[in-house]
PDB file of C-alpha atoms and ligand atoms in Angstrom:
ATOM      1  CA  MET A   1     -70.682 105.186-116.740  1.00  0.00           C
ATOM      2  CA  LYS A   2     -69.742 108.457-115.059  1.00  0.00           C
ATOM      3  CA  ARG A   3     -66.603 110.558-115.133  1.00  0.00           C
ATOM      4  CA  ALA A   4     -65.480 113.471-113.000  1.00  0.00           C
ATOM      5  CA  VAL A   5     -65.746 116.784-114.835  1.00  0.00           C
ATOM      6  CA  ARG A   6     -64.381 120.079-113.552  1.00  0.00           C
ATOM      7  CA  VAL A   7     -65.404 123.276-115.280  1.00  0.00           C
ATOM      8  CA  THR A   8     -65.355 126.957-114.445  1.00  0.00           C
ATOM      9  CA  VAL A   9     -68.587 128.635-115.491  1.00  0.00           C
ATOM     10  CA  ASN A  10     -68.873 132.414-115.352  1.00  0.00           C
ATOM     11  CA  GLY A  11     -65.890 132.438-113.021  1.00  0.00           C
ATOM     12  CA  VAL A  12     -67.290 129.841-110.603  1.00  0.00           C
ATOM     13  CA  PRO A  13     -65.570 126.430-110.362  1.00  0.00           C
ATOM     14  CA  HIS A  14     -67.773 123.318-110.428  1.00  0.00           C
ATOM     15  CA  ALA A  15     -67.040 119.606-110.097  1.00  0.00           C
ATOM     16  CA  ARG A  16     -69.596 116.967-111.081  1.00  0.00           C
ATOM     17  CA  ASP A  17     -69.736 113.305-111.973  1.00  0.00           C
ATOM     18  CA  ALA A  18     -71.195 113.416-115.473  1.00  0.00           C
ATOM     19  CA  ASP A  19     -72.585 110.545-117.487  1.00  0.00           C
ATOM     20  CA  VAL A  20     -70.109 109.977-120.296  1.00  0.00           C
ATOM     21  CA  ARG A  21     -72.989 110.280-122.801  1.00  0.00           C
ATOM     22  CA  SER A  22     -74.187 113.634-121.441  1.00  0.00           C
ATOM     23  CA  THR A  23     -73.767 116.695-123.574  1.00  0.00           C
ATOM     24  CA  LEU A  24     -72.241 119.882-122.266  1.00  0.00           C
ATOM     25  CA  ALA A  25     -75.690 121.497-122.620  1.00  0.00           C
ATOM     26  CA  ASP A  26     -77.079 118.796-120.298  1.00  0.00           C
ATOM     27  CA  LEU A  27     -74.317 119.431-117.783  1.00  0.00           C
ATOM     28  CA  LEU A  28     -75.062 123.150-117.759  1.00  0.00           C
ATOM     29  CA  ARG A  29     -78.840 122.884-117.668  1.00  0.00           C
ATOM     30  CA  GLU A  30     -79.469 119.766-115.603  1.00  0.00           C
ATOM     31  CA  ASP A  31     -76.463 119.444-113.314  1.00  0.00           C
ATOM     32  CA  LEU A  32     -75.612 123.106-112.787  1.00  0.00           C
ATOM     33  CA  ASP A  33     -79.163 124.538-113.149  1.00  0.00           C
ATOM     34  CA  LEU A  34     -77.937 127.080-115.697  1.00  0.00           C
ATOM     35  CA  THR A  35     -81.030 126.909-117.870  1.00  0.00           C
ATOM     36  CA  GLY A  36     -80.326 130.186-119.647  1.00  0.00           C
ATOM     37  CA  THR A  37     -78.521 128.141-122.281  1.00  0.00           C
ATOM     38  CA  HIS A  38     -81.350 126.918-124.491  1.00  0.00           C
ATOM     39  CA  VAL A  39     -81.581 123.694-126.434  1.00  0.00           C
ATOM     40  CA  GLY A  40     -83.448 123.665-129.726  1.00  0.00           C
ATOM     41  CA  CYS A  41     -82.362 121.244-132.413  1.00  0.00           C
ATOM     42  CA  GLU A  42     -79.794 119.285-130.357  1.00  0.00           C
ATOM     43  CA  HIS A  43     -77.743 118.572-133.443  1.00  0.00           C
ATOM     44  CA  GLY A  44     -75.690 121.659-134.079  1.00  0.00           C
ATOM     45  CA  ILE A  45     -77.944 123.593-136.454  1.00  0.00           C
ATOM     46  CA  CYS A  46     -79.933 126.248-134.588  1.00  0.00           C
ATOM     47  CA  GLY A  47     -77.247 127.786-132.380  1.00  0.00           C
ATOM     48  CA  ALA A  48     -79.567 128.281-129.391  1.00  0.00           C
ATOM     49  CA  CYS A  49     -77.141 126.390-127.148  1.00  0.00           C
ATOM     50  CA  THR A  50     -74.109 128.539-127.994  1.00  0.00           C
ATOM     51  CA  ILE A  51     -71.807 129.395-125.094  1.00  0.00           C
ATOM     52  CA  LEU A  52     -68.228 130.596-124.855  1.00  0.00           C
ATOM     53  CA  PHE A  53     -65.760 127.729-124.475  1.00  0.00           C
ATOM     54  CA  ASN A  54     -62.336 129.020-123.461  1.00  0.00           C
ATOM     55  CA  GLY A  55     -63.452 132.364-124.875  1.00  0.00           C
ATOM     56  CA  GLU A  56     -64.785 131.163-128.223  1.00  0.00           C
ATOM     57  CA  ALA A  57     -68.357 130.536-129.300  1.00  0.00           C
ATOM     58  CA  ALA A  58     -69.223 126.835-129.315  1.00  0.00           C
ATOM     59  CA  ARG A  59     -72.377 124.742-129.518  1.00  0.00           C
ATOM     60  CA  SER A  60     -72.875 122.986-126.220  1.00  0.00           C
ATOM     61  CA  CYS A  61     -75.332 120.425-127.654  1.00  0.00           C
ATOM     62  CA  ILE A  62     -72.765 118.687-129.828  1.00  0.00           C
ATOM     63  CA  MET A  63     -69.996 118.544-127.258  1.00  0.00           C
ATOM     64  CA  LEU A  64     -69.809 115.940-124.526  1.00  0.00           C
ATOM     65  CA  ALA A  65     -69.647 117.151-120.957  1.00  0.00           C
ATOM     66  CA  VAL A  66     -66.453 115.164-120.404  1.00  0.00           C
ATOM     67  CA  GLN A  67     -64.798 117.055-123.281  1.00  0.00           C
ATOM     68  CA  ALA A  68     -65.204 120.255-121.276  1.00  0.00           C
ATOM     69  CA  ASP A  69     -63.131 118.983-118.352  1.00  0.00           C
ATOM     70  CA  GLY A  70     -60.797 121.813-117.342  1.00  0.00           C
ATOM     71  CA  ALA A  71     -62.470 124.402-119.571  1.00  0.00           C
ATOM     72  CA  GLU A  72     -63.503 127.975-118.829  1.00  0.00           C
ATOM     73  CA  LEU A  73     -67.103 128.481-119.902  1.00  0.00           C
ATOM     74  CA  ALA A  74     -69.286 131.551-120.151  1.00  0.00           C
ATOM     75  CA  THR A  75     -73.061 131.435-120.394  1.00  0.00           C
ATOM     76  CA  VAL A  76     -75.744 134.082-120.647  1.00  0.00           C
ATOM     77  CA  GLU A  77     -76.153 134.025-116.855  1.00  0.00           C
ATOM     78  CA  GLY A  78     -72.697 135.550-116.541  1.00  0.00           C
ATOM     79  CA  LEU A  79     -73.338 138.618-118.686  1.00  0.00           C
ATOM     80  CA  MET A  80     -74.931 140.933-116.123  1.00  0.00           C
ATOM     81  CA  ARG A  81     -72.565 143.159-114.198  1.00  0.00           C
ATOM     82  CA  ASP A  82     -73.329 144.486-110.722  1.00  0.00           C
ATOM     83  CA  GLY A  83     -77.029 143.878-111.264  1.00  0.00           C
ATOM     84  CA  LYS A  84     -77.089 145.706-114.587  1.00  0.00           C
ATOM     85  CA  LEU A  85     -77.551 144.333-118.078  1.00  0.00           C
ATOM     86  CA  HIS A  86     -74.402 143.812-120.117  1.00  0.00           C
ATOM     87  CA  PRO A  87     -74.107 146.508-122.835  1.00  0.00           C
ATOM     88  CA  LEU A  88     -74.959 143.903-125.470  1.00  0.00           C
ATOM     89  CA  GLN A  89     -78.085 142.856-123.555  1.00  0.00           C
ATOM     90  CA  GLU A  90     -79.004 146.518-123.131  1.00  0.00           C
ATOM     91  CA  ALA A  91     -78.623 147.044-126.884  1.00  0.00           C
ATOM     92  CA  PHE A  92     -80.862 144.033-127.620  1.00  0.00           C
ATOM     93  CA  ARG A  93     -83.485 145.483-125.269  1.00  0.00           C
ATOM     94  CA  GLU A  94     -83.205 148.959-126.749  1.00  0.00           C
ATOM     95  CA  HIS A  95     -83.268 147.882-130.406  1.00  0.00           C
ATOM     96  CA  HIS A  96     -85.890 145.117-130.180  1.00  0.00           C
ATOM     97  CA  GLY A  97     -83.339 142.382-130.816  1.00  0.00           C
ATOM     98  CA  LEU A  98     -85.615 139.763-129.333  1.00  0.00           C
ATOM     99  CA  GLN A  99     -89.224 138.694-129.286  1.00  0.00           C
ATOM    100  CA  CYS A 100     -89.841 135.241-127.778  1.00  0.00           C
ATOM    101  CA  GLY A 101     -86.250 135.170-126.524  1.00  0.00           C
ATOM    102  CA  PHE A 102     -85.568 131.543-127.351  1.00  0.00           C
ATOM    103  CA  CYS A 103     -82.613 132.258-129.600  1.00  0.00           C
ATOM    104  CA  THR A 104     -81.397 135.171-127.500  1.00  0.00           C
ATOM    105  CA  PRO A 105     -78.873 133.460-125.184  1.00  0.00           C
ATOM    106  CA  GLY A 106     -77.141 131.830-128.140  1.00  0.00           C
ATOM    107  CA  MET A 107     -77.410 135.019-130.161  1.00  0.00           C
ATOM    108  CA  LEU A 108     -75.840 137.092-127.379  1.00  0.00           C
ATOM    109  CA  MET A 109     -72.924 134.721-126.840  1.00  0.00           C
ATOM    110  CA  THR A 110     -72.357 134.451-130.596  1.00  0.00           C
ATOM    111  CA  ALA A 111     -72.428 138.231-131.004  1.00  0.00           C
ATOM    112  CA  LEU A 112     -70.065 138.663-128.082  1.00  0.00           C
ATOM    113  CA  ASP A 113     -67.482 136.396-129.676  1.00  0.00           C
ATOM    114  CA  PHE A 114     -68.060 138.035-133.056  1.00  0.00           C
ATOM    115  CA  LEU A 115     -67.485 141.557-131.688  1.00  0.00           C
ATOM    116  CA  ARG A 116     -64.324 140.349-129.957  1.00  0.00           C
ATOM    117  CA  THR A 117     -62.914 139.329-133.340  1.00  0.00           C
ATOM    118  CA  ASN A 118     -64.461 142.217-135.305  1.00  0.00           C
ATOM    119  CA  PRO A 119     -64.942 145.291-133.062  1.00  0.00           C
ATOM    120  CA  SER A 120     -66.195 147.576-135.840  1.00  0.00           C
ATOM    121  CA  PRO A 121     -68.249 145.493-138.260  1.00  0.00           C
ATOM    122  CA  SER A 122     -70.347 146.490-141.237  1.00  0.00           C
ATOM    123  CA  ASP A 123     -73.994 145.399-141.308  1.00  0.00           C
ATOM    124  CA  ARG A 124     -73.094 142.720-143.803  1.00  0.00           C
ATOM    125  CA  GLU A 125     -70.379 141.415-141.495  1.00  0.00           C
ATOM    126  CA  ILE A 126     -72.822 141.439-138.569  1.00  0.00           C
ATOM    127  CA  ARG A 127     -75.291 139.377-140.604  1.00  0.00           C
ATOM    128  CA  GLU A 128     -72.553 136.891-141.419  1.00  0.00           C
ATOM    129  CA  GLY A 129     -71.328 136.929-137.828  1.00  0.00           C
ATOM    130  CA  ILE A 130     -74.700 135.978-136.356  1.00  0.00           C
ATOM    131  CA  SER A 131     -75.694 133.654-139.190  1.00  0.00           C
ATOM    132  CA  ALA A 132     -74.871 130.583-137.112  1.00  0.00           C
ATOM    133  CA  VAL A 133     -77.902 131.263-134.901  1.00  0.00           C
ATOM    134  CA  LEU A 134     -81.447 130.896-136.199  1.00  0.00           C
ATOM    135  CA  CYS A 135     -84.174 133.294-135.070  1.00  0.00           C
ATOM    136  CA  ARG A 136     -87.760 132.533-135.978  1.00  0.00           C
ATOM    137  CA  CYS A 137     -89.241 135.796-134.695  1.00  0.00           C
ATOM    138  CA  THR A 138     -87.367 138.994-135.358  1.00  0.00           C
ATOM    139  CA  GLY A 139     -86.457 138.948-139.044  1.00  0.00           C
ATOM    140  CA  TYR A 140     -82.930 139.721-137.776  1.00  0.00           C
ATOM    141  CA  GLN A 141     -83.001 143.499-138.412  1.00  0.00           C
ATOM    142  CA  GLY A 142     -83.439 144.348-134.731  1.00  0.00           C
ATOM    143  CA  ILE A 143     -80.570 142.005-133.875  1.00  0.00           C
ATOM    144  CA  VAL A 144     -78.324 143.626-136.472  1.00  0.00           C
ATOM    145  CA  ASN A 145     -79.241 147.062-135.097  1.00  0.00           C
ATOM    146  CA  ALA A 146     -78.457 145.906-131.561  1.00  0.00           C
ATOM    147  CA  VAL A 147     -75.079 144.423-132.441  1.00  0.00           C
ATOM    148  CA  ARG A 148     -74.184 147.566-134.423  1.00  0.00           C
ATOM    149  CA  ALA A 149     -75.140 149.755-131.440  1.00  0.00           C
ATOM    150  CA  ALA A 150     -73.204 147.630-128.951  1.00  0.00           C
ATOM    151  CA  ALA A 151     -70.013 147.460-131.034  1.00  0.00           C
ATOM    152  CA  PRO A 152     -68.546 150.877-130.098  1.00  0.00           C
ATOM    153  CA  VAL A 153     -69.544 150.426-126.453  1.00  0.00           C
ATOM    154  CA  LEU A 154     -67.706 147.122-126.196  1.00  0.00           C
ATOM    155  CA  ALA A 155     -64.773 148.422-128.223  1.00  0.00           C
ATOM    156  CA  SER A 156     -64.385 151.358-125.822  1.00  0.00           C
ATOM    157  CA  GLU A 157     -64.107 148.916-122.912  1.00  0.00           C
ATOM    158  CA  ARG A 158     -61.104 147.129-124.381  1.00  0.00           C
TER     159      ARG A 158
HETATM  160  S1  FES B 201     -79.492 123.105-129.738  1.00  0.00           S
HETATM  161 FE1  FES B 201     -77.389 123.191-130.195  1.00  0.00          FE
HETATM  162  S2  FES B 201     -77.287 123.932-132.227  1.00  0.00           S
HETATM  163 FE2  FES B 201     -79.426 123.678-131.841  1.00  0.00          FE
HETATM  164  S1  FES B 202     -86.555 135.973-130.638  1.00  0.00           S
HETATM  165 FE1  FES B 202     -87.790 134.204-130.942  1.00  0.00          FE
HETATM  166  S2  FES B 202     -86.434 132.844-131.961  1.00  0.00           S
HETATM  167 FE2  FES B 202     -85.317 134.685-131.881  1.00  0.00          FE
END
């Protein structure tokens, strides 16, 4: 069975007929070709599929596409500005916050939401803030360094 779903993703409105059993991650990746949102565990543990749902970090693998009807979504594809990396992406590049990159989209969207709620975090708070996303490569220190470096840049833009 299919239902009409309307979502705005990175500022662009979309309308699709989604299978009622489809997850939001499926809608993004398969129907909208936004494959930057990664899918790892598909049961809410790894955080790779994290996006912003009405401005807050959410796991798109444990939400049905039909539940997103009317929502404003942001994915990693929407971070670049005028052809340049978002300051958080730039910080990840500069501070070696990624290796294979599988966790990176979810990590970026999680960190973005975290820095919105805590613009000047301690390292301990950063570690807690990103703890919902699992990284098998970096040992996390580069990610912590990147989030710390990006914090004042993002805060100055508010
Ligand atoms: S794929 Fe969604 S939490 Fe792992
Ligand atoms: S960079 Fe490989 S899982 Fe995080």
